[in-house]
mmCIF file of C-alpha atoms and ligand atoms in Angstrom:
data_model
loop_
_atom_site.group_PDB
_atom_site.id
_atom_site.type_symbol
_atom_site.label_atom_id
_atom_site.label_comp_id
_atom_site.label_asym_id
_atom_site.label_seq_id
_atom_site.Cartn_x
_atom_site.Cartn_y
_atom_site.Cartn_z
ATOM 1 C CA UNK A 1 0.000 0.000 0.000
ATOM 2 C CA UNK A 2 1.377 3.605 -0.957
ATOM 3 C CA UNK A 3 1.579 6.095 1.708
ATOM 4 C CA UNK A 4 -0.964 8.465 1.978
ATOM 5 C CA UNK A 5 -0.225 12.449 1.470
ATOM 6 C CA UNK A 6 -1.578 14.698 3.868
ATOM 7 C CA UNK A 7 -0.600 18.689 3.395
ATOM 8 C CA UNK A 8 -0.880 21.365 5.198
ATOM 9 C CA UNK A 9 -0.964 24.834 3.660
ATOM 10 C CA UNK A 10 -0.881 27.287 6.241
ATOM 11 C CA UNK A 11 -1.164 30.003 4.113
ATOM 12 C CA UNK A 12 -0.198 33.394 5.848
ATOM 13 C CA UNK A 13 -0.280 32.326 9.011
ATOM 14 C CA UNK A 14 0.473 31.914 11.913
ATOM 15 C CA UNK A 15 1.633 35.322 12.991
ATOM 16 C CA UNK A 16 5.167 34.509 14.588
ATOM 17 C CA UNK A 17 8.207 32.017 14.034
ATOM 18 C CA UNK A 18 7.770 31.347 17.933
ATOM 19 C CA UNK A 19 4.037 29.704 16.887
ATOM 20 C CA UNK A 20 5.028 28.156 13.532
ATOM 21 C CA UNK A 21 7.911 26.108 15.185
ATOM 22 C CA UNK A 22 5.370 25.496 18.431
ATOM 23 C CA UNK A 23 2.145 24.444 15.850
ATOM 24 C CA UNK A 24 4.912 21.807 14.067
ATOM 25 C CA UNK A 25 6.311 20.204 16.509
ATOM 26 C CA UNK A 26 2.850 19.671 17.983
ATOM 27 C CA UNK A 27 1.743 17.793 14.429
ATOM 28 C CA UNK A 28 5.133 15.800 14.213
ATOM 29 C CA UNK A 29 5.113 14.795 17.223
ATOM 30 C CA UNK A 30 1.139 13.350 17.011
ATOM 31 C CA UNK A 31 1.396 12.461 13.522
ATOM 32 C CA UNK A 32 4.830 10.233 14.219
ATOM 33 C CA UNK A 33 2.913 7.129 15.043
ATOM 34 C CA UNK A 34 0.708 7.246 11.340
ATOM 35 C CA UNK A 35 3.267 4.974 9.290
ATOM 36 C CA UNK A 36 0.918 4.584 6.402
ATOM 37 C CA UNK A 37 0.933 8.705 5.912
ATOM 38 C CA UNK A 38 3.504 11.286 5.348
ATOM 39 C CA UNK A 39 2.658 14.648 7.089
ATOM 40 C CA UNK A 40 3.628 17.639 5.161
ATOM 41 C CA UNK A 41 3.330 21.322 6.328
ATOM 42 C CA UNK A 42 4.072 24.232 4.224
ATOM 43 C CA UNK A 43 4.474 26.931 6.081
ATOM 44 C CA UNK A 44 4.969 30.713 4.957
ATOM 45 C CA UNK A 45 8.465 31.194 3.884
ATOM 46 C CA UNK A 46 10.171 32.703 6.148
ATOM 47 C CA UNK A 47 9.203 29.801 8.818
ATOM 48 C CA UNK A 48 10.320 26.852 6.859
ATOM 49 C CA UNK A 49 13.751 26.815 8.714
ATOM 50 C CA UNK A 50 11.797 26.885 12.619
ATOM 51 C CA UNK A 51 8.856 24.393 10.930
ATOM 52 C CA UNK A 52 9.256 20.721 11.888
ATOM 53 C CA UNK A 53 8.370 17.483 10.021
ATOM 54 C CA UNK A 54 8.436 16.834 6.325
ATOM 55 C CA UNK A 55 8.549 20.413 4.539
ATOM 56 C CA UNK A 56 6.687 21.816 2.003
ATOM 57 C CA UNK A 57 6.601 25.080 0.100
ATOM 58 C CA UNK A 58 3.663 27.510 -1.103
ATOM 59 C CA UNK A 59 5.328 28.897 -3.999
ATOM 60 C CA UNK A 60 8.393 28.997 -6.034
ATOM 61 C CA UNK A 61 9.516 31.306 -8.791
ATOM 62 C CA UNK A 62 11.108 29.273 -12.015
ATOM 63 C CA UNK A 63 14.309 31.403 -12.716
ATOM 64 C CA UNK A 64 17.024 29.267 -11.435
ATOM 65 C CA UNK A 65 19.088 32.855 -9.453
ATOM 66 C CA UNK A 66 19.427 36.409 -10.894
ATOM 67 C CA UNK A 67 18.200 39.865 -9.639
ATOM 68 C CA UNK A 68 14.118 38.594 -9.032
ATOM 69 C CA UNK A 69 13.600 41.062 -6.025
ATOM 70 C CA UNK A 70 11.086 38.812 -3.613
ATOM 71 C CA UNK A 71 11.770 35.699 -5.470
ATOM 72 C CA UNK A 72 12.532 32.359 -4.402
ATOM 73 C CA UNK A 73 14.126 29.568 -6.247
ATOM 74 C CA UNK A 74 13.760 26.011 -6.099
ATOM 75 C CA UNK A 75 17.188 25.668 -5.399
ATOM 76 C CA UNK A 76 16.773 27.405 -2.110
ATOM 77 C CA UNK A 77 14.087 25.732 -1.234
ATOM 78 C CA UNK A 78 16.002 22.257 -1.853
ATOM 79 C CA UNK A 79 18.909 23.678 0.297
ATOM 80 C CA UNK A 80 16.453 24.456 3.225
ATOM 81 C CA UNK A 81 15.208 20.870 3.346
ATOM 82 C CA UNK A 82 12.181 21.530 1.354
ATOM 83 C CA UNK A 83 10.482 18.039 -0.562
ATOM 84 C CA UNK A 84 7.378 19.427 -2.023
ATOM 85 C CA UNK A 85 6.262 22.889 -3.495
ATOM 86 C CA UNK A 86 2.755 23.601 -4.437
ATOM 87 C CA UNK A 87 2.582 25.115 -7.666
ATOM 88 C CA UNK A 88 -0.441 26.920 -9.444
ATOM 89 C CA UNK A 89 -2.447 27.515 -6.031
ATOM 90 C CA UNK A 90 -5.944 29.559 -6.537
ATOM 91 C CA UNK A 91 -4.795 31.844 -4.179
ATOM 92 C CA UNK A 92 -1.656 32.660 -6.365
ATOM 93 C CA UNK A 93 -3.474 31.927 -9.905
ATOM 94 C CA UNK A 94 -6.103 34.799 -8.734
ATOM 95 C CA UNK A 95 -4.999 37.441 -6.013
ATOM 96 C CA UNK A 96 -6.899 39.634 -4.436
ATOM 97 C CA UNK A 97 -5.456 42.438 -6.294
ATOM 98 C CA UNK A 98 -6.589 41.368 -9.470
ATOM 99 C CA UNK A 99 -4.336 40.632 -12.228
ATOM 100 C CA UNK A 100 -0.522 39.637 -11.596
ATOM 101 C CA UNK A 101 -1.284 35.898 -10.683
ATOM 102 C CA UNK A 102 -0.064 32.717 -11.955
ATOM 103 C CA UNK A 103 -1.089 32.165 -15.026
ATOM 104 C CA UNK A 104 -0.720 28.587 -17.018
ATOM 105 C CA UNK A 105 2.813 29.604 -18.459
ATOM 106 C CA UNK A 106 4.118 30.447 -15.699
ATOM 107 C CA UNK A 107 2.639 27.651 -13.842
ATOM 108 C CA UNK A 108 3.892 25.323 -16.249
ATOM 109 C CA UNK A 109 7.755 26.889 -15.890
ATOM 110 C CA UNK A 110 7.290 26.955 -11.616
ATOM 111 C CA UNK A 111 6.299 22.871 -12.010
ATOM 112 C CA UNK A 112 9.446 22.073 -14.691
ATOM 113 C CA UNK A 113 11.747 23.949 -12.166
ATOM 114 C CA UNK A 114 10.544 21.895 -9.258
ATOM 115 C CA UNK A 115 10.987 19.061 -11.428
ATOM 116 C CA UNK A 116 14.760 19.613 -12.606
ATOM 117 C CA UNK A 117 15.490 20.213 -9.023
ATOM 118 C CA UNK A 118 14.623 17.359 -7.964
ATOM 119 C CA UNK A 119 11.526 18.565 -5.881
ATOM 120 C CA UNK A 120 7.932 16.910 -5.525
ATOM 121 C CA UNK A 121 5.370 19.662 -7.035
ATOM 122 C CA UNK A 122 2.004 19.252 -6.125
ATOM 123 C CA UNK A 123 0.241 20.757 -9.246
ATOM 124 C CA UNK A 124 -3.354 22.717 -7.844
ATOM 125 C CA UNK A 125 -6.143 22.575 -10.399
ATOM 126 C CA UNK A 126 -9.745 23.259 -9.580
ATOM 127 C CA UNK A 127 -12.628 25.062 -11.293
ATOM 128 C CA UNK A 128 -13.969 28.731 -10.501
ATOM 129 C CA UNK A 129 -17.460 27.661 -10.542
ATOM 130 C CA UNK A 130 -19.082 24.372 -11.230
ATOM 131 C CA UNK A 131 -22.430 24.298 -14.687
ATOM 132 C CA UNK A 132 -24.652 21.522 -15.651
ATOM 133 C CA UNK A 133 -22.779 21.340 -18.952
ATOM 134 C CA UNK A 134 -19.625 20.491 -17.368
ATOM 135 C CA UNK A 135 -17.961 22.815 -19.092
ATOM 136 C CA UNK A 136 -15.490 22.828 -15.934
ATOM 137 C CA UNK A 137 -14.100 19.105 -16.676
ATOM 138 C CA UNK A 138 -13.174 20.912 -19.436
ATOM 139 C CA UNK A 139 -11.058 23.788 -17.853
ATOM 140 C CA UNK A 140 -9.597 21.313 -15.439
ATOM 141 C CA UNK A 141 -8.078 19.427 -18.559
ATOM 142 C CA UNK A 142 -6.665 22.146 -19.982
ATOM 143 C CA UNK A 143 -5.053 23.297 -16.681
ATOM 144 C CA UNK A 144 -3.469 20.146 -16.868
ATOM 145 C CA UNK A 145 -2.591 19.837 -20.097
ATOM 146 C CA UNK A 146 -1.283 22.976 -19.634
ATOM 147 C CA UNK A 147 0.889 22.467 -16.684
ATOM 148 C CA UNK A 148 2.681 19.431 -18.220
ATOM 149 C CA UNK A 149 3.200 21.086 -21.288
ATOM 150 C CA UNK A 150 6.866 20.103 -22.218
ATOM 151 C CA UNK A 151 7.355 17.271 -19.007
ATOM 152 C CA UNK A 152 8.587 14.293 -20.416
ATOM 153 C CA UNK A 153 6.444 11.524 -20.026
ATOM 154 C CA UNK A 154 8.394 9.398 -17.565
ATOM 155 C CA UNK A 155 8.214 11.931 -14.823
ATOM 156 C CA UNK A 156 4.671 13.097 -14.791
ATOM 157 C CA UNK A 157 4.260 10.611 -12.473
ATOM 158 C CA UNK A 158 6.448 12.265 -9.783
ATOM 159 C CA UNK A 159 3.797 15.128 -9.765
ATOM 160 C CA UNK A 160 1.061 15.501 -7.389
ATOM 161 C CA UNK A 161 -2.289 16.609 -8.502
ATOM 162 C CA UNK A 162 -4.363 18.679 -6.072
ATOM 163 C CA UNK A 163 -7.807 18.917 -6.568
ATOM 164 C CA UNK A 164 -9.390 21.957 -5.065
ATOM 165 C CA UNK A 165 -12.710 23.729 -6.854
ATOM 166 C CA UNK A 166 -11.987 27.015 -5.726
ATOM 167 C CA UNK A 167 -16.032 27.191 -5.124
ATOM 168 C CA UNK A 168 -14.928 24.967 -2.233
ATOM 169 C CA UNK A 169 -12.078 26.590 -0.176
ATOM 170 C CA UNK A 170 -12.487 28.380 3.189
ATOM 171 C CA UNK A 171 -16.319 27.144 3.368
ATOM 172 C CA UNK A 172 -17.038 23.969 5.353
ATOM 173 C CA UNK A 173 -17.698 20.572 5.210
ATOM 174 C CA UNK A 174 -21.433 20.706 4.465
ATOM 175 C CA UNK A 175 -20.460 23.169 1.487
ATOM 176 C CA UNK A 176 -17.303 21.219 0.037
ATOM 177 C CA UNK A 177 -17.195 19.077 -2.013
ATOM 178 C CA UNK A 178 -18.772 15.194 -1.528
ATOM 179 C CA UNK A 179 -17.379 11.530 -1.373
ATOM 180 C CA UNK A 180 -19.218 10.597 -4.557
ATOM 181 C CA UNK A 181 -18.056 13.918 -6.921
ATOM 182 C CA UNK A 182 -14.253 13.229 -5.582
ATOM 183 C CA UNK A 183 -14.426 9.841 -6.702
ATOM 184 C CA UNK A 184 -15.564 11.146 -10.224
ATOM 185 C CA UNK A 185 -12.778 13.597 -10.279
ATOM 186 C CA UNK A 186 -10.305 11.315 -9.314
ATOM 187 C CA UNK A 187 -11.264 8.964 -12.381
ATOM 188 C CA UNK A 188 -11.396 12.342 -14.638
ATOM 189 C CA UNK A 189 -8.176 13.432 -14.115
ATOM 190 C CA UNK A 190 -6.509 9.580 -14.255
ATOM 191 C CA UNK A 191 -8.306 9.485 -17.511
ATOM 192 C CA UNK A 192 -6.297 12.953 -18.466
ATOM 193 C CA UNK A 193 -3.280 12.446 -17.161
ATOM 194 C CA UNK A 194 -3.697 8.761 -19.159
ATOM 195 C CA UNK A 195 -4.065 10.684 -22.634
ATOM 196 C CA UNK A 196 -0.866 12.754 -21.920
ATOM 197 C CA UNK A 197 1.024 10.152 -20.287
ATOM 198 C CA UNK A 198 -0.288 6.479 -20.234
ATOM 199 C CA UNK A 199 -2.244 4.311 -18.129
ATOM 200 C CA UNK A 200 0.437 3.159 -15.553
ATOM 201 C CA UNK A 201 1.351 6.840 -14.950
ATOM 202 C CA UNK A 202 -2.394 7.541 -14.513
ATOM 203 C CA UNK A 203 -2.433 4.905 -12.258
ATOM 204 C CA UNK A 204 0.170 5.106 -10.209
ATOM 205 C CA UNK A 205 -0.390 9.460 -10.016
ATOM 206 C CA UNK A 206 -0.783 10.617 -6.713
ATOM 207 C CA UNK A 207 -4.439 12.973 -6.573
ATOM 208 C CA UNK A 208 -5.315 14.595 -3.628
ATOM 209 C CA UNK A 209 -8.008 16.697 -2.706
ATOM 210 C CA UNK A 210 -8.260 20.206 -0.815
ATOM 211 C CA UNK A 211 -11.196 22.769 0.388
ATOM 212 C CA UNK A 212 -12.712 22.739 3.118
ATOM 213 C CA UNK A 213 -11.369 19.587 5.173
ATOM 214 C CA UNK A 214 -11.812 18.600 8.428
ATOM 215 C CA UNK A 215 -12.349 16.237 10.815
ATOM 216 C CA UNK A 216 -15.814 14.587 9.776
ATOM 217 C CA UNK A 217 -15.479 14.766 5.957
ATOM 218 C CA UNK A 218 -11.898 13.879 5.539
ATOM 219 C CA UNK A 219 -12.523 10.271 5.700
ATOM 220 C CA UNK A 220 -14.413 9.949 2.894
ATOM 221 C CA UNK A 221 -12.448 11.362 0.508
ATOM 222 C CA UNK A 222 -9.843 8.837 1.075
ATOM 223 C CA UNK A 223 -12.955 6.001 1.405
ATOM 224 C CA UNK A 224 -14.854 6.841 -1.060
ATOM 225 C CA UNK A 225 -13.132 9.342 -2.860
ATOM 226 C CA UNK A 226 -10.256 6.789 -3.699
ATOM 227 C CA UNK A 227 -8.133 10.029 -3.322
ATOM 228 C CA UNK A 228 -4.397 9.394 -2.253
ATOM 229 C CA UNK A 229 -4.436 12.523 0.486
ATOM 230 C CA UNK A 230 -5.744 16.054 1.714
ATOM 231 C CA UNK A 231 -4.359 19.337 0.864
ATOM 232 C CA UNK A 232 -5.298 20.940 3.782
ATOM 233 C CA UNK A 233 -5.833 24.577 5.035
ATOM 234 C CA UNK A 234 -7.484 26.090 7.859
ATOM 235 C CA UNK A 235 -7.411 23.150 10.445
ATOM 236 C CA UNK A 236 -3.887 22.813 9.593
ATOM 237 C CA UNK A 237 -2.961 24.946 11.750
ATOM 238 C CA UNK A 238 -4.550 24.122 14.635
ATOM 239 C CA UNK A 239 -2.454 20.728 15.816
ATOM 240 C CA UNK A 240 -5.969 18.663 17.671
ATOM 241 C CA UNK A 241 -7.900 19.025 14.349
ATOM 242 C CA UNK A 242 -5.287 18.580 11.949
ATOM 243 C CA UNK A 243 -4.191 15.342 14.227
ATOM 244 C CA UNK A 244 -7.757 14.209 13.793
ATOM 245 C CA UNK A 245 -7.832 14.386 10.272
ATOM 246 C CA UNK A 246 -4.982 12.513 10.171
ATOM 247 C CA UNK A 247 -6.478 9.768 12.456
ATOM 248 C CA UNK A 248 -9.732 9.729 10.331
ATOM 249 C CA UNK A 249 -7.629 9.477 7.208
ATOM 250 C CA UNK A 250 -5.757 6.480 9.121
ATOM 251 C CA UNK A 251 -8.654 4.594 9.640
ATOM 252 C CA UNK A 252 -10.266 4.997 6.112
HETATM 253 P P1 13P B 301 -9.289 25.384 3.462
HETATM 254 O O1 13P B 301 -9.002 23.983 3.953
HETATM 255 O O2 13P B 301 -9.101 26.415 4.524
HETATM 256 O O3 13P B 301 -10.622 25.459 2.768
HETATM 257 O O4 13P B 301 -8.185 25.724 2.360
HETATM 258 C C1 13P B 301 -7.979 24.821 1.329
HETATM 259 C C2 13P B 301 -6.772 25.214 0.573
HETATM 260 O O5 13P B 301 -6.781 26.170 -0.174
HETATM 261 C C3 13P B 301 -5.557 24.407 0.773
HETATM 262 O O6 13P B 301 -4.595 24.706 -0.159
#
Protein backbone atom coordinates (compact mmCIF):
# COMPACT_ATOMS: atom_id res chain seq x y z
CA UNK A 1 0.00 0.00 0.00
CA UNK A 2 1.38 3.61 -0.96
CA UNK A 3 1.58 6.09 1.71
CA UNK A 4 -0.96 8.47 1.98
CA UNK A 5 -0.23 12.45 1.47
CA UNK A 6 -1.58 14.70 3.87
CA UNK A 7 -0.60 18.69 3.39
CA UNK A 8 -0.88 21.37 5.20
CA UNK A 9 -0.96 24.83 3.66
CA UNK A 10 -0.88 27.29 6.24
CA UNK A 11 -1.16 30.00 4.11
CA UNK A 12 -0.20 33.39 5.85
CA UNK A 13 -0.28 32.33 9.01
CA UNK A 14 0.47 31.91 11.91
CA UNK A 15 1.63 35.32 12.99
CA UNK A 16 5.17 34.51 14.59
CA UNK A 17 8.21 32.02 14.03
CA UNK A 18 7.77 31.35 17.93
CA UNK A 19 4.04 29.70 16.89
CA UNK A 20 5.03 28.16 13.53
CA UNK A 21 7.91 26.11 15.19
CA UNK A 22 5.37 25.50 18.43
CA UNK A 23 2.15 24.44 15.85
CA UNK A 24 4.91 21.81 14.07
CA UNK A 25 6.31 20.20 16.51
CA UNK A 26 2.85 19.67 17.98
CA UNK A 27 1.74 17.79 14.43
CA UNK A 28 5.13 15.80 14.21
CA UNK A 29 5.11 14.79 17.22
CA UNK A 30 1.14 13.35 17.01
CA UNK A 31 1.40 12.46 13.52
CA UNK A 32 4.83 10.23 14.22
CA UNK A 33 2.91 7.13 15.04
CA UNK A 34 0.71 7.25 11.34
CA UNK A 35 3.27 4.97 9.29
CA UNK A 36 0.92 4.58 6.40
CA UNK A 37 0.93 8.70 5.91
CA UNK A 38 3.50 11.29 5.35
CA UNK A 39 2.66 14.65 7.09
CA UNK A 40 3.63 17.64 5.16
CA UNK A 41 3.33 21.32 6.33
CA UNK A 42 4.07 24.23 4.22
CA UNK A 43 4.47 26.93 6.08
CA UNK A 44 4.97 30.71 4.96
CA UNK A 45 8.46 31.19 3.88
CA UNK A 46 10.17 32.70 6.15
CA UNK A 47 9.20 29.80 8.82
CA UNK A 48 10.32 26.85 6.86
CA UNK A 49 13.75 26.82 8.71
CA UNK A 50 11.80 26.88 12.62
CA UNK A 51 8.86 24.39 10.93
CA UNK A 52 9.26 20.72 11.89
CA UNK A 53 8.37 17.48 10.02
CA UNK A 54 8.44 16.83 6.33
CA UNK A 55 8.55 20.41 4.54
CA UNK A 56 6.69 21.82 2.00
CA UNK A 57 6.60 25.08 0.10
CA UNK A 58 3.66 27.51 -1.10
CA UNK A 59 5.33 28.90 -4.00
CA UNK A 60 8.39 29.00 -6.03
CA UNK A 61 9.52 31.31 -8.79
CA UNK A 62 11.11 29.27 -12.01
CA UNK A 63 14.31 31.40 -12.72
CA UNK A 64 17.02 29.27 -11.43
CA UNK A 65 19.09 32.85 -9.45
CA UNK A 66 19.43 36.41 -10.89
CA UNK A 67 18.20 39.86 -9.64
CA UNK A 68 14.12 38.59 -9.03
CA UNK A 69 13.60 41.06 -6.02
CA UNK A 70 11.09 38.81 -3.61
CA UNK A 71 11.77 35.70 -5.47
CA UNK A 72 12.53 32.36 -4.40
CA UNK A 73 14.13 29.57 -6.25
CA UNK A 74 13.76 26.01 -6.10
CA UNK A 75 17.19 25.67 -5.40
CA UNK A 76 16.77 27.41 -2.11
CA UNK A 77 14.09 25.73 -1.23
CA UNK A 78 16.00 22.26 -1.85
CA UNK A 79 18.91 23.68 0.30
CA UNK A 80 16.45 24.46 3.23
CA UNK A 81 15.21 20.87 3.35
CA UNK A 82 12.18 21.53 1.35
CA UNK A 83 10.48 18.04 -0.56
CA UNK A 84 7.38 19.43 -2.02
CA UNK A 85 6.26 22.89 -3.50
CA UNK A 86 2.76 23.60 -4.44
CA UNK A 87 2.58 25.12 -7.67
CA UNK A 88 -0.44 26.92 -9.44
CA UNK A 89 -2.45 27.52 -6.03
CA UNK A 90 -5.94 29.56 -6.54
CA UNK A 91 -4.79 31.84 -4.18
CA UNK A 92 -1.66 32.66 -6.37
CA UNK A 93 -3.47 31.93 -9.91
CA UNK A 94 -6.10 34.80 -8.73
CA UNK A 95 -5.00 37.44 -6.01
CA UNK A 96 -6.90 39.63 -4.44
CA UNK A 97 -5.46 42.44 -6.29
CA UNK A 98 -6.59 41.37 -9.47
CA UNK A 99 -4.34 40.63 -12.23
CA UNK A 100 -0.52 39.64 -11.60
CA UNK A 101 -1.28 35.90 -10.68
CA UNK A 102 -0.06 32.72 -11.95
CA UNK A 103 -1.09 32.17 -15.03
CA UNK A 104 -0.72 28.59 -17.02
CA UNK A 105 2.81 29.60 -18.46
CA UNK A 106 4.12 30.45 -15.70
CA UNK A 107 2.64 27.65 -13.84
CA UNK A 108 3.89 25.32 -16.25
CA UNK A 109 7.76 26.89 -15.89
CA UNK A 110 7.29 26.95 -11.62
CA UNK A 111 6.30 22.87 -12.01
CA UNK A 112 9.45 22.07 -14.69
CA UNK A 113 11.75 23.95 -12.17
CA UNK A 114 10.54 21.89 -9.26
CA UNK A 115 10.99 19.06 -11.43
CA UNK A 116 14.76 19.61 -12.61
CA UNK A 117 15.49 20.21 -9.02
CA UNK A 118 14.62 17.36 -7.96
CA UNK A 119 11.53 18.56 -5.88
CA UNK A 120 7.93 16.91 -5.52
CA UNK A 121 5.37 19.66 -7.04
CA UNK A 122 2.00 19.25 -6.13
CA UNK A 123 0.24 20.76 -9.25
CA UNK A 124 -3.35 22.72 -7.84
CA UNK A 125 -6.14 22.58 -10.40
CA UNK A 126 -9.75 23.26 -9.58
CA UNK A 127 -12.63 25.06 -11.29
CA UNK A 128 -13.97 28.73 -10.50
CA UNK A 129 -17.46 27.66 -10.54
CA UNK A 130 -19.08 24.37 -11.23
CA UNK A 131 -22.43 24.30 -14.69
CA UNK A 132 -24.65 21.52 -15.65
CA UNK A 133 -22.78 21.34 -18.95
CA UNK A 134 -19.63 20.49 -17.37
CA UNK A 135 -17.96 22.81 -19.09
CA UNK A 136 -15.49 22.83 -15.93
CA UNK A 137 -14.10 19.10 -16.68
CA UNK A 138 -13.17 20.91 -19.44
CA UNK A 139 -11.06 23.79 -17.85
CA UNK A 140 -9.60 21.31 -15.44
CA UNK A 141 -8.08 19.43 -18.56
CA UNK A 142 -6.66 22.15 -19.98
CA UNK A 143 -5.05 23.30 -16.68
CA UNK A 144 -3.47 20.15 -16.87
CA UNK A 145 -2.59 19.84 -20.10
CA UNK A 146 -1.28 22.98 -19.63
CA UNK A 147 0.89 22.47 -16.68
CA UNK A 148 2.68 19.43 -18.22
CA UNK A 149 3.20 21.09 -21.29
CA UNK A 150 6.87 20.10 -22.22
CA UNK A 151 7.35 17.27 -19.01
CA UNK A 152 8.59 14.29 -20.42
CA UNK A 153 6.44 11.52 -20.03
CA UNK A 154 8.39 9.40 -17.57
CA UNK A 155 8.21 11.93 -14.82
CA UNK A 156 4.67 13.10 -14.79
CA UNK A 157 4.26 10.61 -12.47
CA UNK A 158 6.45 12.26 -9.78
CA UNK A 159 3.80 15.13 -9.76
CA UNK A 160 1.06 15.50 -7.39
CA UNK A 161 -2.29 16.61 -8.50
CA UNK A 162 -4.36 18.68 -6.07
CA UNK A 163 -7.81 18.92 -6.57
CA UNK A 164 -9.39 21.96 -5.06
CA UNK A 165 -12.71 23.73 -6.85
CA UNK A 166 -11.99 27.02 -5.73
CA UNK A 167 -16.03 27.19 -5.12
CA UNK A 168 -14.93 24.97 -2.23
CA UNK A 169 -12.08 26.59 -0.18
CA UNK A 170 -12.49 28.38 3.19
CA UNK A 171 -16.32 27.14 3.37
CA UNK A 172 -17.04 23.97 5.35
CA UNK A 173 -17.70 20.57 5.21
CA UNK A 174 -21.43 20.71 4.46
CA UNK A 175 -20.46 23.17 1.49
CA UNK A 176 -17.30 21.22 0.04
CA UNK A 177 -17.19 19.08 -2.01
CA UNK A 178 -18.77 15.19 -1.53
CA UNK A 179 -17.38 11.53 -1.37
CA UNK A 180 -19.22 10.60 -4.56
CA UNK A 181 -18.06 13.92 -6.92
CA UNK A 182 -14.25 13.23 -5.58
CA UNK A 183 -14.43 9.84 -6.70
CA UNK A 184 -15.56 11.15 -10.22
CA UNK A 185 -12.78 13.60 -10.28
CA UNK A 186 -10.30 11.32 -9.31
CA UNK A 187 -11.26 8.96 -12.38
CA UNK A 188 -11.40 12.34 -14.64
CA UNK A 189 -8.18 13.43 -14.11
CA UNK A 190 -6.51 9.58 -14.25
CA UNK A 191 -8.31 9.48 -17.51
CA UNK A 192 -6.30 12.95 -18.47
CA UNK A 193 -3.28 12.45 -17.16
CA UNK A 194 -3.70 8.76 -19.16
CA UNK A 195 -4.06 10.68 -22.63
CA UNK A 196 -0.87 12.75 -21.92
CA UNK A 197 1.02 10.15 -20.29
CA UNK A 198 -0.29 6.48 -20.23
CA UNK A 199 -2.24 4.31 -18.13
CA UNK A 200 0.44 3.16 -15.55
CA UNK A 201 1.35 6.84 -14.95
CA UNK A 202 -2.39 7.54 -14.51
CA UNK A 203 -2.43 4.90 -12.26
CA UNK A 204 0.17 5.11 -10.21
CA UNK A 205 -0.39 9.46 -10.02
CA UNK A 206 -0.78 10.62 -6.71
CA UNK A 207 -4.44 12.97 -6.57
CA UNK A 208 -5.31 14.60 -3.63
CA UNK A 209 -8.01 16.70 -2.71
CA UNK A 210 -8.26 20.21 -0.81
CA UNK A 211 -11.20 22.77 0.39
CA UNK A 212 -12.71 22.74 3.12
CA UNK A 213 -11.37 19.59 5.17
CA UNK A 214 -11.81 18.60 8.43
CA UNK A 215 -12.35 16.24 10.82
CA UNK A 216 -15.81 14.59 9.78
CA UNK A 217 -15.48 14.77 5.96
CA UNK A 218 -11.90 13.88 5.54
CA UNK A 219 -12.52 10.27 5.70
CA UNK A 220 -14.41 9.95 2.89
CA UNK A 221 -12.45 11.36 0.51
CA UNK A 222 -9.84 8.84 1.07
CA UNK A 223 -12.96 6.00 1.40
CA UNK A 224 -14.85 6.84 -1.06
CA UNK A 225 -13.13 9.34 -2.86
CA UNK A 226 -10.26 6.79 -3.70
CA UNK A 227 -8.13 10.03 -3.32
CA UNK A 228 -4.40 9.39 -2.25
CA UNK A 229 -4.44 12.52 0.49
CA UNK A 230 -5.74 16.05 1.71
CA UNK A 231 -4.36 19.34 0.86
CA UNK A 232 -5.30 20.94 3.78
CA UNK A 233 -5.83 24.58 5.04
CA UNK A 234 -7.48 26.09 7.86
CA UNK A 235 -7.41 23.15 10.44
CA UNK A 236 -3.89 22.81 9.59
CA UNK A 237 -2.96 24.95 11.75
CA UNK A 238 -4.55 24.12 14.64
CA UNK A 239 -2.45 20.73 15.82
CA UNK A 240 -5.97 18.66 17.67
CA UNK A 241 -7.90 19.03 14.35
CA UNK A 242 -5.29 18.58 11.95
CA UNK A 243 -4.19 15.34 14.23
CA UNK A 244 -7.76 14.21 13.79
CA UNK A 245 -7.83 14.39 10.27
CA UNK A 246 -4.98 12.51 10.17
CA UNK A 247 -6.48 9.77 12.46
CA UNK A 248 -9.73 9.73 10.33
CA UNK A 249 -7.63 9.48 7.21
CA UNK A 250 -5.76 6.48 9.12
CA UNK A 251 -8.65 4.59 9.64
CA UNK A 252 -10.27 5.00 6.11
P1 LIG B 1 -9.29 25.38 3.46
O1 LIG B 1 -9.00 23.98 3.95
O2 LIG B 1 -9.10 26.41 4.52
O3 LIG B 1 -10.62 25.46 2.77
O4 LIG B 1 -8.18 25.72 2.36
C1 LIG B 1 -7.98 24.82 1.33
C2 LIG B 1 -6.77 25.21 0.57
O5 LIG B 1 -6.78 26.17 -0.17
C3 LIG B 1 -5.56 24.41 0.77
O6 LIG B 1 -4.60 24.71 -0.16
Amino acid sequence: MTKKLIIGNWKMNPKSVRQAKDISEKITRGAKKFKNISVVIAPPAPFIGATKGILGAQDVFYEKDGAYTGKISADILKSLAVKYVIVGHSEKRYPLSGGGGDTDETINKKLKAVLNARLTPVLCVGELTRDHQSHYLHFIKEQIIRALKNVSKNIVGKVIVAYEPVWAIGKNAKNALDGEEALHMNIFIRKVIADIAGATTAKKIKIIYGGSVDVKNAEIFISLGKMDGLLVGRESLMPQKFLGIIENVNRA
